[in-house]
Amino acid sequence: MEETRRGTVTSLASLFPVGEAQKAANRVQYAIAEKRAELDRLLGFIDDNNNLINLVHKLPEELSHDIMVPFGKAAFFPGRLIHTNEFLVLLGEGYYAERTSKQTTEILKRRGKGLDSQLDSLEAMIKDLQAEAMFFGQTIAEAAEGLVEIREDYIEDSHKGETKSGPLKQDAPDLEKAKPDDEYARMLSRMDELEKEELAAESGGDNGKNEQTTEDVDDISYQRPVDNEPRNSEDFHKGAPPVDQANNKSMATKSVEKHCNPDIADQLNFASLDLQSNVREGKNAAKKVKFVDHIEKPLVHHEEKQVKAATASKSEVQHQPSQPSFDSHKAFTGSIVEHTENIKTSNGQSSTSSQVSGSQPSKPVSRFKMQRR
Amino acid sequence: MESFTQQKVQRYEEFVDRRLKPDLQRAIDERDKVFEQQKIFADLRRNIENLEKNSVTSLRTLVNLGSEVYLQAEVPNTQYIFVDVGLGFNVEFTWSEALNYIQNREERIAKQIDEYNQSIASIKAQIKLVLEGIRELLQLPAEKSLPERSF
C-alpha cells in the first residue's frame, strides 16, 4: 500500500532568504544604535539636571557670587550674581516662573522623574530590538545550515486496521489509567530502546508495510511541533543528522516497521481508531500521538512536546473513553453499541426467538454488515 | 562595447557619489560654522556699539544656569570686557579696543568664508563635469546616428 507522501518540505532558507534576513538584521542593528544614542543623550540630560539641582541648592548660601557674566557667545563681563534666592524658571512656551531655591529644586526633581521614565521606556525598546536581532541572527544561522520545515497533512483513515484486536488494546486502558508522569517516563525509556534498534537498522531502509499508517502517525507528530513550537522542532532538527531529515525519518519509521511486529502497527492503528470513535476531533490526534510515542522510535523529542500536550488533553479525555474502552473489550471492532446489538441479534436469529424476530426490521442489514466485516 | 561603456558610467557615478558629494557636504558644513562665527561677532559689535551709545556703566542681566534656569546678575562696571580670541584665551579690552578687535576678526572671517565658497564652487563644477561625461557616454551612440539621419 504505497502512497505518495502528502505535504510540503520547505527549507528555512526559502522562507527566510539569507540575504533578506541579513538586511533585516542590519536594519535592527541600526535601530538599536539609534536608540543607544538617544539613551546617551538622555543620560546626559539627567546628569545636567542633577548638577543643576546641586547648584541651585548651594547658591543661596551666599548673598552674592562673583562671576564672569557672558555677553553673547564670545564676550564676558566681570560681575556679580545677586538675589541669589530668586530663580526664573522656564515652564515652556515662553512662560517663566520666578521661584525660590527650594521650589526650583522641586521643579527640577519633577523634571528628573520625567526623564527617568523616558529612560526606562527607551531601555525597554532597546531590549525588544535586541531580542529581534537575536531572532534574526538565529534564523540566519539556521537557514545557512540548511534546515527544512516539514509540513504534512493529517488524514484520518476509517477503513484501516480493523483486522486485529488484542494486546494493544490492553495497552490502551493501561496507558489511560497510568499517571501522566509514569507514562511519560515509560514512553521515554521505551523510545530510547527503539531508537537504538532503529539506528542499528537504518542502513536497511526498506519500505515497510503499512507505510500509510506510519505516515499518518508521522503526520500528526510532525504537525504538532510545527504548529505549536517551531523552535523546539528546529532544536530537534539540529540534533538529528542534517541531511534530508524528512527522508531519514520516514526511512527510520519504515525500518522500525520492519523490526516491530506488523501486528503492533496494526494494533496501533486499531487502537487509535478505537479512540477515534470514542473521542472526537482534536483530542483524537493527541491520543494517537500518545500511542505512537509508545511504539514508534524516531520521534523522540517531538513526542516529549506532544506528550505534554497530549497529557494535558489526555487528562480531560481520560474520563470519557474509560467506559467505551471497556465496551471495546467486549466488541470486536471499534464501534460500540451497534456491534453488541448485532451479536445479540445474530444469536437471537439463530435461535429464532419470537422476540428477536419481532424487533426492528434492520436486523438482517446489520447481520450482513457483520458478515462483511 | 555596451558593457564597457556601462562599466565606465558606473565608475563615474560611483566616483561622484563617494568622493565628490561627501566633499561638497563637508565644505558646506564648514562654511556654515564660519557663518555662525560671523554672526556672533556681528551681534557683539552691535551690542557694544549700543552700550557705548547709551553710555551704560552698569547693567543687570539674567544668567542661564543651565536648562533655562535664570538668575539675576549685576555688572557694576562695564568698563572692561573680556573677548574670546580663540584657543581658550579671553583678552581684557576696553570698548574701543574691543570694537577694533572685532572688526579685524570679522575681516578674517569674511576671507575664510570666501575661501570656502570657492572650494564649494569648484567641487560643484567637478560634479557637473563628471555628470556631463556620463551623459556623453550614454548619448554618444544616439548622437552619431543623428547627423547621418539629417542627410
Short mmCIF file of N, CA and C in Angstrom, two decimals, chain B residues 25-127:
data_model
loop_
_atom_site.label_atom_id
_atom_site.label_comp_id
_atom_site.label_asym_id
_atom_site.label_seq_id
_atom_site.Cartn_x
_atom_site.Cartn_y
_atom_site.Cartn_z
N GLN B 25 29.49 68.14 0.85
CA GLN B 25 28.78 68.25 2.12
C GLN B 25 29.68 68.80 3.21
N ARG B 26 30.88 68.28 3.26
CA ARG B 26 31.80 68.72 4.30
C ARG B 26 32.13 70.20 4.14
N ALA B 27 32.37 70.61 2.93
CA ALA B 27 32.71 72.03 2.69
C ALA B 27 31.56 72.92 3.12
N ILE B 28 30.35 72.50 2.79
CA ILE B 28 29.19 73.31 3.17
C ILE B 28 29.08 73.40 4.69
N ASP B 29 29.32 72.30 5.39
CA ASP B 29 29.25 72.33 6.85
C ASP B 29 30.25 73.31 7.43
N GLU B 30 31.49 73.24 6.94
CA GLU B 30 32.50 74.14 7.48
C GLU B 30 32.11 75.59 7.22
N ARG B 31 31.59 75.82 6.07
CA ARG B 31 31.21 77.20 5.75
C ARG B 31 30.11 77.67 6.68
N ASP B 32 29.18 76.78 7.01
CA ASP B 32 28.11 77.16 7.93
C ASP B 32 28.67 77.54 9.29
N LYS B 33 29.65 76.76 9.73
CA LYS B 33 30.25 77.09 11.04
C LYS B 33 30.84 78.48 11.02
N VAL B 34 31.52 78.79 9.95
CA VAL B 34 32.14 80.11 9.86
C VAL B 34 31.07 81.19 9.79
N PHE B 35 29.97 80.87 9.14
CA PHE B 35 28.86 81.81 9.11
C PHE B 35 28.41 82.15 10.51
N GLU B 36 28.29 81.10 11.32
CA GLU B 36 27.86 81.31 12.71
C GLU B 36 28.79 82.25 13.42
N GLN B 37 30.07 81.96 13.30
CA GLN B 37 31.05 82.83 13.96
C GLN B 37 30.86 84.28 13.52
N GLN B 38 30.66 84.42 12.26
CA GLN B 38 30.48 85.77 11.73
C GLN B 38 29.30 86.45 12.40
N LYS B 39 28.22 85.70 12.52
CA LYS B 39 27.02 86.26 13.11
C LYS B 39 27.28 86.67 14.56
N ILE B 40 27.99 85.79 15.29
CA ILE B 40 28.26 86.07 16.71
C ILE B 40 28.99 87.40 16.84
N PHE B 41 30.02 87.53 16.05
CA PHE B 41 30.81 88.75 16.20
C PHE B 41 30.05 89.98 15.73
N ALA B 42 29.20 89.79 14.76
CA ALA B 42 28.40 90.93 14.31
C ALA B 42 27.47 91.38 15.42
N ASP B 43 26.83 90.41 16.11
CA ASP B 43 25.95 90.76 17.22
C ASP B 43 26.72 91.48 18.32
N LEU B 44 27.88 90.93 18.63
CA LEU B 44 28.68 91.52 19.70
C LEU B 44 29.02 92.97 19.39
N ARG B 45 29.39 93.17 18.17
CA ARG B 45 29.76 94.52 17.79
C ARG B 45 28.58 95.45 17.95
N ARG B 46 27.42 94.99 17.52
CA ARG B 46 26.24 95.83 17.62
C ARG B 46 25.93 96.14 19.08
N ASN B 47 26.06 95.14 19.93
CA ASN B 47 25.75 95.36 21.34
C ASN B 47 26.70 96.36 21.96
N ILE B 48 27.99 96.19 21.66
CA ILE B 48 28.96 97.12 22.24
C ILE B 48 28.70 98.54 21.76
N GLU B 49 28.36 98.62 20.49
CA GLU B 49 28.07 99.97 19.97
C GLU B 49 26.86 100.56 20.68
N ASN B 50 25.87 99.71 20.94
CA ASN B 50 24.70 100.16 21.68
C ASN B 50 25.07 100.67 23.06
N LEU B 51 25.86 99.83 23.75
CA LEU B 51 26.26 100.21 25.10
C LEU B 51 26.99 101.56 25.08
N GLU B 52 27.86 101.66 24.10
CA GLU B 52 28.61 102.91 24.02
C GLU B 52 27.69 104.08 23.76
N LYS B 53 26.75 103.87 22.88
CA LYS B 53 25.85 104.95 22.52
C LYS B 53 25.07 105.41 23.73
N ASN B 54 24.60 104.47 24.53
CA ASN B 54 23.80 104.84 25.68
C ASN B 54 24.66 105.05 26.92
N SER B 55 25.92 104.97 26.78
CA SER B 55 26.88 105.11 27.88
C SER B 55 26.36 104.40 29.11
N VAL B 56 26.27 103.16 28.94
CA VAL B 56 25.80 102.31 30.03
C VAL B 56 27.00 101.94 30.87
N THR B 57 26.88 102.19 32.16
CA THR B 57 28.01 101.86 33.02
C THR B 57 27.79 100.53 33.76
N SER B 58 26.58 100.30 34.14
CA SER B 58 26.33 99.02 34.80
C SER B 58 25.05 98.43 34.24
N LEU B 59 24.96 97.18 34.28
CA LEU B 59 23.73 96.57 33.76
C LEU B 59 23.37 95.33 34.55
N ARG B 60 22.10 95.01 34.44
CA ARG B 60 21.55 93.81 35.08
C ARG B 60 21.17 92.84 34.00
N THR B 61 21.59 91.60 34.19
CA THR B 61 21.20 90.59 33.21
C THR B 61 20.66 89.37 33.93
N LEU B 62 20.15 88.48 33.14
CA LEU B 62 19.74 87.17 33.65
C LEU B 62 20.71 86.14 33.11
N VAL B 63 21.33 85.41 34.01
CA VAL B 63 22.33 84.42 33.60
C VAL B 63 21.69 83.04 33.59
N ASN B 64 21.95 82.33 32.50
CA ASN B 64 21.41 80.97 32.37
C ASN B 64 22.29 80.00 33.15
N LEU B 65 21.70 79.36 34.18
CA LEU B 65 22.49 78.40 34.94
C LEU B 65 22.53 77.04 34.26
N GLY B 66 21.71 76.88 33.24
CA GLY B 66 21.60 75.57 32.57
C GLY B 66 20.15 75.17 32.60
N SER B 67 19.70 74.48 31.57
CA SER B 67 18.30 74.05 31.49
C SER B 67 17.34 75.21 31.69
N GLU B 68 17.74 76.36 31.20
CA GLU B 68 16.84 77.52 31.22
C GLU B 68 16.40 77.91 32.61
N VAL B 69 17.30 77.88 33.55
CA VAL B 69 17.01 78.43 34.88
C VAL B 69 17.88 79.68 35.03
N TYR B 70 17.24 80.83 35.19
CA TYR B 70 17.98 82.09 35.15
C TYR B 70 18.12 82.68 36.54
N LEU B 71 19.22 83.38 36.66
CA LEU B 71 19.49 84.04 37.93
C LEU B 71 19.91 85.48 37.62
N GLN B 72 19.49 86.36 38.47
CA GLN B 72 19.84 87.76 38.22
C GLN B 72 21.32 87.98 38.47
N ALA B 73 21.91 88.77 37.61
CA ALA B 73 23.32 89.12 37.78
C ALA B 73 23.48 90.62 37.52
N GLU B 74 24.45 91.19 38.19
CA GLU B 74 24.67 92.61 38.02
C GLU B 74 26.11 92.84 37.58
N VAL B 75 26.21 93.67 36.61
CA VAL B 75 27.54 94.06 36.17
C VAL B 75 27.76 95.50 36.62
N PRO B 76 28.59 95.71 37.64
CA PRO B 76 28.71 97.08 38.18
C PRO B 76 29.50 98.00 37.26
N ASN B 77 30.53 97.41 36.64
CA ASN B 77 31.40 98.25 35.82
C ASN B 77 31.57 97.63 34.44
N THR B 78 30.99 98.27 33.49
CA THR B 78 31.08 97.70 32.14
C THR B 78 32.30 98.24 31.41
N GLN B 79 33.26 98.70 32.15
CA GLN B 79 34.43 99.30 31.51
C GLN B 79 35.21 98.27 30.69
N TYR B 80 35.44 97.16 31.35
CA TYR B 80 36.27 96.18 30.67
C TYR B 80 35.43 94.99 30.22
N ILE B 81 35.75 94.56 29.04
CA ILE B 81 35.03 93.41 28.50
C ILE B 81 36.06 92.38 28.05
N PHE B 82 35.77 91.14 28.36
CA PHE B 82 36.70 90.06 28.00
C PHE B 82 36.20 89.40 26.73
N VAL B 83 37.03 89.38 25.74
CA VAL B 83 36.62 88.81 24.46
C VAL B 83 37.40 87.52 24.19
N ASP B 84 36.69 86.54 23.70
CA ASP B 84 37.30 85.25 23.40
C ASP B 84 38.05 85.36 22.08
N VAL B 85 39.37 85.18 22.15
CA VAL B 85 40.17 85.33 20.94
C VAL B 85 40.60 83.98 20.40
N GLY B 86 40.05 82.92 20.88
CA GLY B 86 40.39 81.61 20.36
C GLY B 86 41.40 80.91 21.25
N LEU B 87 41.49 79.59 21.10
CA LEU B 87 42.41 78.76 21.87
C LEU B 87 42.20 78.93 23.36
N GLY B 88 41.00 79.27 23.77
CA GLY B 88 40.68 79.36 25.20
C GLY B 88 41.15 80.63 25.87
N PHE B 89 41.59 81.59 25.12
CA PHE B 89 42.06 82.84 25.75
C PHE B 89 40.97 83.90 25.69
N ASN B 90 40.87 84.67 26.78
CA ASN B 90 39.95 85.82 26.79
C ASN B 90 40.77 87.06 27.15
N VAL B 91 40.68 88.02 26.31
CA VAL B 91 41.51 89.21 26.49
C VAL B 91 40.66 90.35 27.01
N GLU B 92 41.21 91.05 27.97
CA GLU B 92 40.50 92.17 28.57
C GLU B 92 40.63 93.39 27.67
N PHE B 93 39.52 93.89 27.23
CA PHE B 93 39.53 95.04 26.34
C PHE B 93 38.74 96.18 26.94
N THR B 94 39.06 97.36 26.51
CA THR B 94 38.12 98.47 26.71
C THR B 94 37.20 98.51 25.51
N TRP B 95 36.25 99.42 25.56
CA TRP B 95 35.25 99.45 24.49
C TRP B 95 35.89 99.55 23.13
N SER B 96 36.66 100.61 22.98
CA SER B 96 37.20 100.89 21.64
C SER B 96 38.13 99.76 21.20
N GLU B 97 38.96 99.27 22.13
CA GLU B 97 39.84 98.16 21.76
C GLU B 97 39.02 96.97 21.29
N ALA B 98 37.96 96.73 22.04
CA ALA B 98 37.13 95.59 21.67
C ALA B 98 36.56 95.78 20.28
N LEU B 99 36.06 96.95 20.02
CA LEU B 99 35.47 97.19 18.70
C LEU B 99 36.51 97.00 17.61
N ASN B 100 37.68 97.49 17.88
CA ASN B 100 38.76 97.34 16.91
C ASN B 100 39.03 95.87 16.62
N TYR B 101 39.18 95.15 17.72
CA TYR B 101 39.47 93.71 17.55
C TYR B 101 38.37 93.02 16.77
N ILE B 102 37.17 93.35 17.14
CA ILE B 102 36.05 92.67 16.48
C ILE B 102 36.05 92.97 15.00
N GLN B 103 36.39 94.16 14.65
CA GLN B 103 36.42 94.47 13.22
C GLN B 103 37.44 93.60 12.49
N ASN B 104 38.65 93.54 13.08
CA ASN B 104 39.67 92.69 12.44
C ASN B 104 39.19 91.26 12.32
N ARG B 105 38.62 90.82 13.39
CA ARG B 105 38.15 89.44 13.40
C ARG B 105 37.15 89.20 12.29
N GLU B 106 36.26 90.14 12.14
CA GLU B 106 35.23 89.98 11.12
C GLU B 106 35.84 89.93 9.73
N GLU B 107 36.87 90.72 9.49
CA GLU B 107 37.50 90.66 8.18
C GLU B 107 38.07 89.28 7.92
N ARG B 108 38.74 88.74 8.91
CA ARG B 108 39.33 87.41 8.72
C ARG B 108 38.24 86.39 8.42
N ILE B 109 37.17 86.51 9.15
CA ILE B 109 36.08 85.55 8.95
C ILE B 109 35.54 85.67 7.54
N ALA B 110 35.41 86.88 7.05
CA ALA B 110 34.89 87.08 5.70
C ALA B 110 35.82 86.41 4.68
N LYS B 111 37.11 86.54 4.91
CA LYS B 111 38.05 85.88 3.99
C LYS B 111 37.87 84.38 4.01
N GLN B 112 37.74 83.84 5.21
CA GLN B 112 37.55 82.39 5.31
C GLN B 112 36.30 81.96 4.54
N ILE B 113 35.26 82.75 4.70
CA ILE B 113 34.02 82.39 4.01
C ILE B 113 34.25 82.42 2.51
N ASP B 114 34.98 83.36 2.04
CA ASP B 114 35.27 83.41 0.60
C ASP B 114 35.98 82.16 0.14
N GLU B 115 36.98 81.77 0.92
CA GLU B 115 37.71 80.56 0.54
C GLU B 115 36.78 79.37 0.44
N TYR B 116 35.96 79.22 1.49
CA TYR B 116 35.04 78.07 1.47
C TYR B 116 34.11 78.14 0.28
N ASN B 117 33.64 79.34 -0.03
CA ASN B 117 32.76 79.48 -1.19
C ASN B 117 33.46 79.00 -2.44
N GLN B 118 34.71 79.37 -2.59
CA GLN B 118 35.45 78.94 -3.78
C GLN B 118 35.55 77.43 -3.86
N SER B 119 35.95 76.82 -2.75
CA SER B 119 36.13 75.36 -2.80
C SER B 119 34.81 74.67 -3.10
N ILE B 120 33.73 75.19 -2.50
CA ILE B 120 32.43 74.59 -2.78
C ILE B 120 32.09 74.71 -4.25
N ALA B 121 32.35 75.87 -4.80
CA ALA B 121 32.06 76.08 -6.22
C ALA B 121 32.86 75.11 -7.08
N SER B 122 34.14 74.90 -6.74
CA SER B 122 34.95 74.02 -7.58
C SER B 122 34.44 72.59 -7.48
N ILE B 123 34.06 72.17 -6.28
CA ILE B 123 33.54 70.81 -6.15
C ILE B 123 32.28 70.65 -6.97
N LYS B 124 31.43 71.66 -6.90
CA LYS B 124 30.20 71.58 -7.69
C LYS B 124 30.52 71.48 -9.17
N ALA B 125 31.52 72.25 -9.60
CA ALA B 125 31.90 72.20 -11.01
C ALA B 125 32.39 70.81 -11.39
N GLN B 126 33.18 70.19 -10.50
CA GLN B 126 33.68 68.85 -10.79
C GLN B 126 32.54 67.86 -10.94
N ILE B 127 31.59 67.98 -10.03
CA ILE B 127 30.44 67.06 -10.11
C ILE B 127 29.75 67.22 -11.45
#
